Coordinates of C-alpha atoms in Angstrom, one line a residue:
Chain A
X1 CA -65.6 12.8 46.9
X2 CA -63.9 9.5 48.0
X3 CA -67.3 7.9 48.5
X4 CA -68.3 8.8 45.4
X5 CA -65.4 7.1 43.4
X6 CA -65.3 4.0 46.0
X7 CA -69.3 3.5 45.4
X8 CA -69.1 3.7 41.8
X9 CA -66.0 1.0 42.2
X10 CA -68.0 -1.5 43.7
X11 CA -67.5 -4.7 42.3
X12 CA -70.2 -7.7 41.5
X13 CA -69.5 -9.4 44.1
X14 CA -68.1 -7.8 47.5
X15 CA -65.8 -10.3 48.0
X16 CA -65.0 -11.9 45.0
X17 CA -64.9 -16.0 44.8
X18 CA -62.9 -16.2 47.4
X19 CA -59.2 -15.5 47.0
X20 CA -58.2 -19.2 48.6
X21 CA -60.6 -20.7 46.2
X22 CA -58.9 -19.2 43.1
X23 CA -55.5 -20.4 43.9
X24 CA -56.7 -23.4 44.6
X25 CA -58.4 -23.9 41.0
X26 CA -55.5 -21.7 39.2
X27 CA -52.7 -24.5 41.0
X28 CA -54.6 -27.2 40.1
X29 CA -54.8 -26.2 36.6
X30 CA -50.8 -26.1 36.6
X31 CA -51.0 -29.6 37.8
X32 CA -52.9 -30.8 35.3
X33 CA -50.7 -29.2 32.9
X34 CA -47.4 -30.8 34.6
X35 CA -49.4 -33.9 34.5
X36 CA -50.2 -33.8 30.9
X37 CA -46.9 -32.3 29.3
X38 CA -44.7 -34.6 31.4
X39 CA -46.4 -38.0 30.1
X40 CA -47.7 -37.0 26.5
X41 CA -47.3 -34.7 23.7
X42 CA -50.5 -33.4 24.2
X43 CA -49.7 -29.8 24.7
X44 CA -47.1 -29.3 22.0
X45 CA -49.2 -27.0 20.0
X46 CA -49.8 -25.2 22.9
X47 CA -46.2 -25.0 23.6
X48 CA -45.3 -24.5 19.7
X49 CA -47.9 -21.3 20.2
X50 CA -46.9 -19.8 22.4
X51 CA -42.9 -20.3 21.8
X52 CA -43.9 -18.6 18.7
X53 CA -45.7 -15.6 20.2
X54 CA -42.9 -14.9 22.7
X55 CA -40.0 -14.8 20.1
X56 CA -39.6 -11.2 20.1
X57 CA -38.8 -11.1 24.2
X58 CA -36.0 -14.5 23.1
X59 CA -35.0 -12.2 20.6
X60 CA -34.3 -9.0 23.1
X61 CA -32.7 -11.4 25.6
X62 CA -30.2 -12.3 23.0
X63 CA -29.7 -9.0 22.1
X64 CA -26.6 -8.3 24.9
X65 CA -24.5 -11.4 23.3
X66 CA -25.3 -10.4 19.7
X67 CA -23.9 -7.0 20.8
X68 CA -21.0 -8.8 22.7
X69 CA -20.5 -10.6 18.7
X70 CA -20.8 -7.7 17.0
X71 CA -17.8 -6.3 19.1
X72 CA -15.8 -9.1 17.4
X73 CA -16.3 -7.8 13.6
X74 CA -14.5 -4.3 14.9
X75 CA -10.6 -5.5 14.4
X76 CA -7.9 -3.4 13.2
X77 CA -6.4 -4.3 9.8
X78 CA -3.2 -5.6 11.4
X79 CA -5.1 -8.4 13.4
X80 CA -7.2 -9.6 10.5
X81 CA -4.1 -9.5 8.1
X82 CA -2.3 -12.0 10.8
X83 CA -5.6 -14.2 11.3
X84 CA -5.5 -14.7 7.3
X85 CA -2.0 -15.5 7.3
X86 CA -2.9 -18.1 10.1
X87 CA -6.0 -19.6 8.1
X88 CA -3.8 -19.7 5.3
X89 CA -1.3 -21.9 6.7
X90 CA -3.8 -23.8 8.0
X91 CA -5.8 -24.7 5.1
X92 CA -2.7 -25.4 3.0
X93 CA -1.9 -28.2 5.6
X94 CA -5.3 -29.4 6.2
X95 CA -5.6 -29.5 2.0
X96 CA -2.2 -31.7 2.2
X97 CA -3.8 -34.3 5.1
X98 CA -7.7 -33.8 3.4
X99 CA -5.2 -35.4 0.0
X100 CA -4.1 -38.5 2.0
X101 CA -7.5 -38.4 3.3
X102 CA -9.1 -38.8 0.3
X103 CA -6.6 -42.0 -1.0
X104 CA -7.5 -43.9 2.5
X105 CA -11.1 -42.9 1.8
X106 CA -11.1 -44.9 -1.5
X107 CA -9.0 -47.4 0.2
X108 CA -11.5 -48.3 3.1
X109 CA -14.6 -48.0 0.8
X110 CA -12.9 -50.7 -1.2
X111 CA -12.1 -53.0 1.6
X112 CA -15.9 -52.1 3.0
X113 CA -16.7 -52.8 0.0
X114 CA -15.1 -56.1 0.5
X115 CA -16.2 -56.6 3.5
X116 CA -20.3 -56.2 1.9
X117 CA -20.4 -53.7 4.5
X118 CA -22.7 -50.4 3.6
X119 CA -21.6 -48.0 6.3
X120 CA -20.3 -44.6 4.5
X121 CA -17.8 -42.2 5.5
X122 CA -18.8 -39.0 3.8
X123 CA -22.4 -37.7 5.7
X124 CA -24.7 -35.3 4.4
X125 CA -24.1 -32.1 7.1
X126 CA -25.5 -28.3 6.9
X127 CA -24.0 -25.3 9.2
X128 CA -26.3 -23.8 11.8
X129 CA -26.2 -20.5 13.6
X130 CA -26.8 -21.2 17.0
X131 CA -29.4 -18.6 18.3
X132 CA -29.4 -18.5 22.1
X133 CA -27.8 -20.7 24.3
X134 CA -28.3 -21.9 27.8
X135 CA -31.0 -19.3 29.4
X136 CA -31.2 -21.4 32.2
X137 CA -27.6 -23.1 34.1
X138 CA -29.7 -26.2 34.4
X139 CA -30.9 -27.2 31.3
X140 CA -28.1 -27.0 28.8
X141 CA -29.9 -26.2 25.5
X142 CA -29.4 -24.3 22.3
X143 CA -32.0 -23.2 19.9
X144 CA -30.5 -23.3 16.3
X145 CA -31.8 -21.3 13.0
X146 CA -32.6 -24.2 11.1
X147 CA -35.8 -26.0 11.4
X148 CA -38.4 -28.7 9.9
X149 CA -38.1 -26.6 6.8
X150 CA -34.5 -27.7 6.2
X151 CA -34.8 -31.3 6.8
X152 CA -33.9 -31.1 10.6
X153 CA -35.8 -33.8 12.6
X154 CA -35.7 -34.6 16.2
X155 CA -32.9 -37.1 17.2
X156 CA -30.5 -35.4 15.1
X157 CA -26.5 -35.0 16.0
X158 CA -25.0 -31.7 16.6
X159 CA -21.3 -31.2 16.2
X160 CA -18.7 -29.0 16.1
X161 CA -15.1 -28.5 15.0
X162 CA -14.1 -30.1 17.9
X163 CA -16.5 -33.3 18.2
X164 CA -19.9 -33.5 19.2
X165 CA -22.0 -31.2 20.6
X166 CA -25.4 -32.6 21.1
X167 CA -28.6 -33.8 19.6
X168 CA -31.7 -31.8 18.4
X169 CA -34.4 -32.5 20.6
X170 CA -37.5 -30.8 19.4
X171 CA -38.2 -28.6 16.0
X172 CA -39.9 -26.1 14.7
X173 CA -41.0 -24.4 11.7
X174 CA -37.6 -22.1 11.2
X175 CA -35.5 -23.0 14.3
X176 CA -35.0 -26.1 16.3
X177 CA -33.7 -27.0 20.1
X178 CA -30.4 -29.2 20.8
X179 CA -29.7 -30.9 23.8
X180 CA -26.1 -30.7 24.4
X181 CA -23.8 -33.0 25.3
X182 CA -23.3 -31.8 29.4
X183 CA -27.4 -32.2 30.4
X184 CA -27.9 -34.2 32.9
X185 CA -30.5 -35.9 30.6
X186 CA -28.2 -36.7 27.9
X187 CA -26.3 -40.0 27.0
X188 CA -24.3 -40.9 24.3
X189 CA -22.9 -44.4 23.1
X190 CA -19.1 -43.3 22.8
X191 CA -16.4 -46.1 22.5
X192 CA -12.8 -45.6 23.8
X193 CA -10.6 -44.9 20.8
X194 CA -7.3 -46.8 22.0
X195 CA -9.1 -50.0 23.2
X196 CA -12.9 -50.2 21.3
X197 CA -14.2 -50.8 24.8
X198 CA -18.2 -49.9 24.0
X199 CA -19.9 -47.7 26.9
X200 CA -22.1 -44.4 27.9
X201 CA -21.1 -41.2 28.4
X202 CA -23.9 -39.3 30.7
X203 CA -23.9 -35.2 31.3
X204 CA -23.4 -34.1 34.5
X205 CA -25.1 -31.0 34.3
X206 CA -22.2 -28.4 35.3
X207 CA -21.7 -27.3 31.9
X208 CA -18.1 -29.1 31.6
X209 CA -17.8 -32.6 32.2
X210 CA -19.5 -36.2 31.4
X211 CA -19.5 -39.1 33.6
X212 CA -18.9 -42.6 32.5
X213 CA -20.4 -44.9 35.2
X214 CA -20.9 -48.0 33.3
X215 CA -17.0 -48.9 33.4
X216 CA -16.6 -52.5 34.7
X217 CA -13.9 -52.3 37.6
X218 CA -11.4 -54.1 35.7
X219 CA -11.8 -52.5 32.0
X220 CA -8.5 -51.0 30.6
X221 CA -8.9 -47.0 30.5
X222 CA -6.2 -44.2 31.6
X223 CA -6.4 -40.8 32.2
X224 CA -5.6 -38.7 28.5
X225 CA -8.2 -41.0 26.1
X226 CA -10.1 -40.3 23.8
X227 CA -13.6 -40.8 23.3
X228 CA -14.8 -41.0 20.2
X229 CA -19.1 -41.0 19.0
X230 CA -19.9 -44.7 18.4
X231 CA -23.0 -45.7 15.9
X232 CA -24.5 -48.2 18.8
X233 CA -28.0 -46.5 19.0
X234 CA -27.8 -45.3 15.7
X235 CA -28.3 -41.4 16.8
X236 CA -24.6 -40.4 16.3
X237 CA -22.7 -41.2 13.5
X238 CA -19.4 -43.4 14.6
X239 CA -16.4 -41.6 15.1
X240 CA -16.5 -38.5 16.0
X241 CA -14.5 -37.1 19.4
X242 CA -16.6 -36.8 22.0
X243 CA -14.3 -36.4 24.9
X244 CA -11.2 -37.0 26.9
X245 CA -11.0 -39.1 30.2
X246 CA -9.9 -36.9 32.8
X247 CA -10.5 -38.6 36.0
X248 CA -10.9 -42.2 37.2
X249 CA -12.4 -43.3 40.2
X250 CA -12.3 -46.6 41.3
X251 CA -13.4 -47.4 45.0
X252 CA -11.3 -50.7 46.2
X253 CA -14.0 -53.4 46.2
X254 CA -16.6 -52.0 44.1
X255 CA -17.6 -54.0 40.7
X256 CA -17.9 -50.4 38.7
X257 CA -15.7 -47.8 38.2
X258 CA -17.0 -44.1 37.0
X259 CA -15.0 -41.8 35.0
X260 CA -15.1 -38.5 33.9
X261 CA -14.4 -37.0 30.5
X262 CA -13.5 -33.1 29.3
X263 CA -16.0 -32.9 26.5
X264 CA -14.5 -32.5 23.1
X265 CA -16.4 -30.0 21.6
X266 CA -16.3 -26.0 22.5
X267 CA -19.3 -25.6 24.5
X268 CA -21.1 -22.7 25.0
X269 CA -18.6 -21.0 22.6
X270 CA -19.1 -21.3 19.3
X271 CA -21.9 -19.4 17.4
X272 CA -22.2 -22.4 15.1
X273 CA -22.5 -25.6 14.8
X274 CA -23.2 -28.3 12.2
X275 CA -26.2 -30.7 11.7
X276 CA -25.1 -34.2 10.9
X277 CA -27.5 -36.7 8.9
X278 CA -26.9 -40.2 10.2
X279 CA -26.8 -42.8 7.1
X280 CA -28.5 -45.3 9.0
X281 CA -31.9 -43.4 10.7
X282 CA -32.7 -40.8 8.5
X283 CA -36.3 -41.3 8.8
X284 CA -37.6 -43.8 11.8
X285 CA -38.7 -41.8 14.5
X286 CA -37.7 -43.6 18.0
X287 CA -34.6 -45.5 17.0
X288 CA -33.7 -47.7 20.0
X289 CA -30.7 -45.6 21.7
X290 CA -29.6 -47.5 25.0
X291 CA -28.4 -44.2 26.3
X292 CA -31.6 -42.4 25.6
X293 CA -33.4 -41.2 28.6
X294 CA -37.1 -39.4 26.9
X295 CA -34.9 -36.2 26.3
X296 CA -36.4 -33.3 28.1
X297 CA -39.5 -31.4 27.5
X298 CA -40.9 -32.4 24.0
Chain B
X1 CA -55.8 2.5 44.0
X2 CA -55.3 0.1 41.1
X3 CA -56.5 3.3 38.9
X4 CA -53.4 4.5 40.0
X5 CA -50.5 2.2 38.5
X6 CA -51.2 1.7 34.6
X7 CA -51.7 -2.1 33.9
X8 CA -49.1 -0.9 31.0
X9 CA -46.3 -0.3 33.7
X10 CA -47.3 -3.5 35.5
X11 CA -47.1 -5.6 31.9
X12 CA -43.6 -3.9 31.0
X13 CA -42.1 -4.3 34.3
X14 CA -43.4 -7.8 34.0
X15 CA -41.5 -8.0 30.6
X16 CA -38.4 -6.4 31.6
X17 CA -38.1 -9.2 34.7
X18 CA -38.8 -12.3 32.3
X19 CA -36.0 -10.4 29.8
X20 CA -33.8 -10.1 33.0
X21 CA -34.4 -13.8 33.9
X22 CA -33.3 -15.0 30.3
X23 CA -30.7 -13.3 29.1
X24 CA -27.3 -14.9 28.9
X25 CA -24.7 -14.6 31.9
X26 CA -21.6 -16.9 31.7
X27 CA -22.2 -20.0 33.8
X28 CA -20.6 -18.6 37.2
X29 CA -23.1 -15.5 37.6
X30 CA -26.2 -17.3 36.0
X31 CA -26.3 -19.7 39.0
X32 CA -26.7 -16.9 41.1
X33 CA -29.2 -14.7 38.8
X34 CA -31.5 -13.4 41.2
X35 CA -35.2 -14.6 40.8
X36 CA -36.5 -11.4 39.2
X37 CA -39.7 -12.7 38.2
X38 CA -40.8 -13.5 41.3
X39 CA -39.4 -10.7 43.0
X40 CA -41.4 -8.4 40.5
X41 CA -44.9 -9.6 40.9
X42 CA -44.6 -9.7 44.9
X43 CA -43.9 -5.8 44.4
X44 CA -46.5 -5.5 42.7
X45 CA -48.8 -7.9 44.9
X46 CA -47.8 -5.7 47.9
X47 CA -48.4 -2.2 46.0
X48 CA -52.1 -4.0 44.3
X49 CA -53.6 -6.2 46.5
X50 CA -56.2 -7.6 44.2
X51 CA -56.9 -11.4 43.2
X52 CA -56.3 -10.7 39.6
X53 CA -52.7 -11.1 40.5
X54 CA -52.8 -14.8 40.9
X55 CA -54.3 -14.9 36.9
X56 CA -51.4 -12.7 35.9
X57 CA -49.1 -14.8 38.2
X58 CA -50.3 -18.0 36.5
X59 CA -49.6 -16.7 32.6
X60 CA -46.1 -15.1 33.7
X61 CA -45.5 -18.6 34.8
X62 CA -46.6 -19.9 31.7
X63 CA -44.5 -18.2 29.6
X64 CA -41.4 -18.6 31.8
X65 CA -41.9 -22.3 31.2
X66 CA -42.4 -22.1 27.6
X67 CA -39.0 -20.0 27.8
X68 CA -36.8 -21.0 30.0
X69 CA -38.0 -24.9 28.5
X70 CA -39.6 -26.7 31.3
X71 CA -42.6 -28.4 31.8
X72 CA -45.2 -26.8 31.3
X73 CA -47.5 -25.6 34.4
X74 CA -43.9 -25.9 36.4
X75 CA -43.2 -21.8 37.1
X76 CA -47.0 -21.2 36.9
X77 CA -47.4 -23.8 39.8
X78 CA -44.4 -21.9 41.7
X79 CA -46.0 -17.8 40.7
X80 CA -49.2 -18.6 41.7
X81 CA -48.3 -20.0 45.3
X82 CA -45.9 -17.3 45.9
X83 CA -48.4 -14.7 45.0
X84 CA -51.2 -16.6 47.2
X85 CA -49.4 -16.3 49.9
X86 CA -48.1 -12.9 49.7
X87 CA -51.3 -11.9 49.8
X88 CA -52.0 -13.6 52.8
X89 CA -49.4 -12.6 54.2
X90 CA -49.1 -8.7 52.9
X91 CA -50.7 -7.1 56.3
X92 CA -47.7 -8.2 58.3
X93 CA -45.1 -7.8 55.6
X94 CA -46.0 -4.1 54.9
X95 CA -45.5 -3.5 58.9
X96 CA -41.9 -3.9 58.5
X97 CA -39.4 -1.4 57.5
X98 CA -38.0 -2.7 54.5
X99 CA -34.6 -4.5 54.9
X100 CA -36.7 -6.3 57.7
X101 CA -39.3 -7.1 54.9
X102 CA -36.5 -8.3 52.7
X103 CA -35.3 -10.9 55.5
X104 CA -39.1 -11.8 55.9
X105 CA -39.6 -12.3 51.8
X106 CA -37.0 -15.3 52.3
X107 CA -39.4 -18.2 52.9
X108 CA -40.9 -16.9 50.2
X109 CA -38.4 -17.1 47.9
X110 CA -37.5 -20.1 49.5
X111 CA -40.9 -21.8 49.0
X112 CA -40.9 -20.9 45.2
X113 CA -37.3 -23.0 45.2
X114 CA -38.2 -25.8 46.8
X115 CA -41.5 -26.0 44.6
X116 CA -39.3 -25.9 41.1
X117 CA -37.1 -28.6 42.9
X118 CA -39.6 -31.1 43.5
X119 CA -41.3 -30.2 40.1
X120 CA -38.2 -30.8 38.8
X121 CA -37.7 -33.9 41.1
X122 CA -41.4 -35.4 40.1
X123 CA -40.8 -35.3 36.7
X124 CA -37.7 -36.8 36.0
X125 CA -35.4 -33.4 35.3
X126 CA -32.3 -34.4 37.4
X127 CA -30.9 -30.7 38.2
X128 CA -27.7 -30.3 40.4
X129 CA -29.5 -30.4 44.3
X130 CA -27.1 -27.5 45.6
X131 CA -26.5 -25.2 43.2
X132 CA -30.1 -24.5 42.9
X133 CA -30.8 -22.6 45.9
X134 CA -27.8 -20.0 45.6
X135 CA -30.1 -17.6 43.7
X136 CA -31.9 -17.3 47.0
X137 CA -28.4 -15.3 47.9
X138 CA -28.8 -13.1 45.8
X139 CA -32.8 -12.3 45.7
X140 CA -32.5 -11.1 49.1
X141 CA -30.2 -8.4 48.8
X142 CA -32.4 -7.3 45.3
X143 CA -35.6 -6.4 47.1
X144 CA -34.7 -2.8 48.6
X145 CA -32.7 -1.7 45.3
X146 CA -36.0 -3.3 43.2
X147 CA -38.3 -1.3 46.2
X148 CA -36.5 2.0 45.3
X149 CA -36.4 1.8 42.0
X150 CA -40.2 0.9 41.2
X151 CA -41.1 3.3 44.1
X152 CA -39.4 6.2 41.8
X153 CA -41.1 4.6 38.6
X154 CA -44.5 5.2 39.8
X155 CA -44.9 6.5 43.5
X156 CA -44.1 10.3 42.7
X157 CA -46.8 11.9 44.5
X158 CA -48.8 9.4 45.8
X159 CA -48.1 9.0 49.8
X160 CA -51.2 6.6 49.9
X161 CA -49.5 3.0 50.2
X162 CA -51.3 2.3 53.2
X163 CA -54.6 3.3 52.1
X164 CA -56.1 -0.1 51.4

């Protein structure tokens, strides 16, 4: 009986092509493709293909934190009574400082005006959900739910409530991919808030700090401040926090000192985030950002 | 033998290990998420000893890359190795008992790390040099609890391991 099934089994050829043989033309295959997708865009498509095809298994491996969110919607009355009464408060005093704001607005466009100086204060913005963050510790991305369709385009800065969070790094169709702040790929122009002192601010790749390593030995910085988005670069609109210096370390006898920063905005938290259109690129594809490394996989 | 495990269970299992490898952890525990993928198709690579799983190796790898974001060929470089040389290696490693055979897996493992650190390394991806080989902790320990639990998915009454 056994012969029976084995002889009807029998395959083409006995032994096959040679087991060494296929792994050898299988790995060289992946080398070709490491070759070509880390110098060109040549396999984008391929890449855009098959991201699309595999959305339903992203959208299952999400599925434990969109639980873990829905969790949040089931509060007791009492609890969502008090967090009103807190937003309230808030939004009175934030409408009493947005009032001033708007007076120092007018004021500065005037003196800009003055100056013959066309940077703009108000920027064109749109809320994103943020779909899945972080599947991997060491390449700190987010995918967003907006895409080409609404105007996204690579380059673009990602910030929060709290200060900025990133930039997009590659879209598609309906959703797009941020970089965030913390890769160990990123840089970002910042300029230090109390002084104007101009420098970079790279991720270090642990998820919660930045390292500033660009600081000449004798430059004026102190533990406590603040970073703030610079327009150097023209990626990131000027002025938003980007982080807080936490640490100096200055070795006696070096020329550079490094520095690292807390990073403003609330990574890794949030569920949203907001898409910021920079005044001065909103078209040119490869503006000339000093900081910019070629950001991760296309 | 193949006959005998469904290409469906091999695809799902396959599925549920990429799922396991993506879904979000908070940063502590993700460092040290096992490496399910790989520790999947070895199983099945010791249970069907056929070349068909260095193709499948290559495409899991594929995808991974296209999910997890890297460049593309990395994982399928790193799958199709590990499978190569499981089967090379599969007439010694099925000697063992098995928490002997989860000590021998290791340089296995360990291979497959080093590979997505020099990938990584080649192509400009500066990831942090430690904290990438703690999942190797962890991938260890996973193989008998993975063994049992595939072995009661699909071995019921088939005491024919060692046919082949």
């Amino acid at each position: 009986m056994s012969t029976l099934t084995a002889s009807t089994r029998r395959p083409l050829f006995p032994r096959g092509p040679g087991l060494g043989l296929k792994a050898l033309a299988l790995c060289l295959l992946a080398l070709g493709a490491i070759l070509t997708d880390s110098r060109s865009q040549t396999l984008t498509p391929v890449r855009d293909g098959l991201t699309w095809l595999l959305q339903p298994v992203l959208w299952v491996a999400g599925l434990p934190a969109a639980v873990a969110g829905t969790a949040e919607h089931l509060q007791t009355r009492e609890s969502l009574l008090e967090e009103n009464n807190v937003l309230r408060e808030n939004q009175l005093l934030l409408q009493s400082r947005l009032e001033k704001l708007a007076a120092l607005e007018m004021e500065n466009s005037r003196l800009r005006e003055l100056l013959a100086s066309s940077s703009q204060l108000e920027e064109r913005v749109l809320i994103a959900e943020i779909l899945s963050a972080s599947q991997d510790p060491y390449r700190q991305q987010i995918v967003l739910n907006k895409g080409a369709r609404d105007g996204v385009y690579k380059g673009q800065a990602l910030v929060d409530a709290q200060g900025v969070l990133g930039q997009v790094i590659s879209v598609n169709p309906a959703t797009s991919v941020a970089l965030l702040l913390t890769d160990p790929n990123h840089g970002i122009p910042v300029e230090i808030n109390r002084t104007g002192l101009q420098t970079i601010a790279l991720g270090r790749g642990d998820g919660q700090s930045l390292s500033l390593p660009y600081l000449p030995g004798t430059a004026d910085v102190k533990v406590g401040d603040l970073l703030v988005s610079s327009a150097l670069g023209g990626r990131f609109p000027a002025g938003y926090p980007v982080g807080e210096i936490r640490e100096l370390k200055h070795d006696t006898g070096e020329h550079f000192m490094e520095a690292l920063a807390t990073p403003a905005a609330r990574l890794n938290r949030g569920r949203q985030a907001l898409l910021v259109w920079s005044e001065s690129f909103p078209m040119e594809q490869p503006p000339a950002a000093p900081a910019e490394t070629p950001a991760g996989p296309p | 033998m193949s006959g005998r495990v469904p290409r469906l269970m091999i695809a799902l299992t396959l599925l549920v290990a990429l799922i396991l490898q993506l879904f979000e952890l908070p940063y502590t525990l993700a460092v040290l998420r096992p490496l399910f993928v790989p520790l999947v198709l070895v199983y099945w690579v010791m249970v069907v000893p056929q070349p068909t799983g260095l193709l499948t190796a290559w495409i899991v790898g594929l995808m991974l890359d296209v999910l997890l974001g890297s460049v593309l060929g990395q994982h399928a470089l790193g799958l199709t190795v590990v499978v190569f040389v499981t089967l090379q290696l599969r007439g010694i490693l099925s000697l063992y008992p098995i928490w002997q055979e989860a000590l021998a897996l290791t340089p296995i493992w360990l291979l497959y790390t080093f590979l997505m650190f020099w990938i990584d390394g080649a192509t400009g991806h500066r990831a942090d040099p430690w904290l990438q080989w703690l999942p190797l902790l962890t991938t260890g320990p996973c193989w008998p609890l993975m063994f049992a639990l595939m072995g009661s998915l699909h071995r019921r009454n088939q005491p024919d391991s060692l046919v082949l």
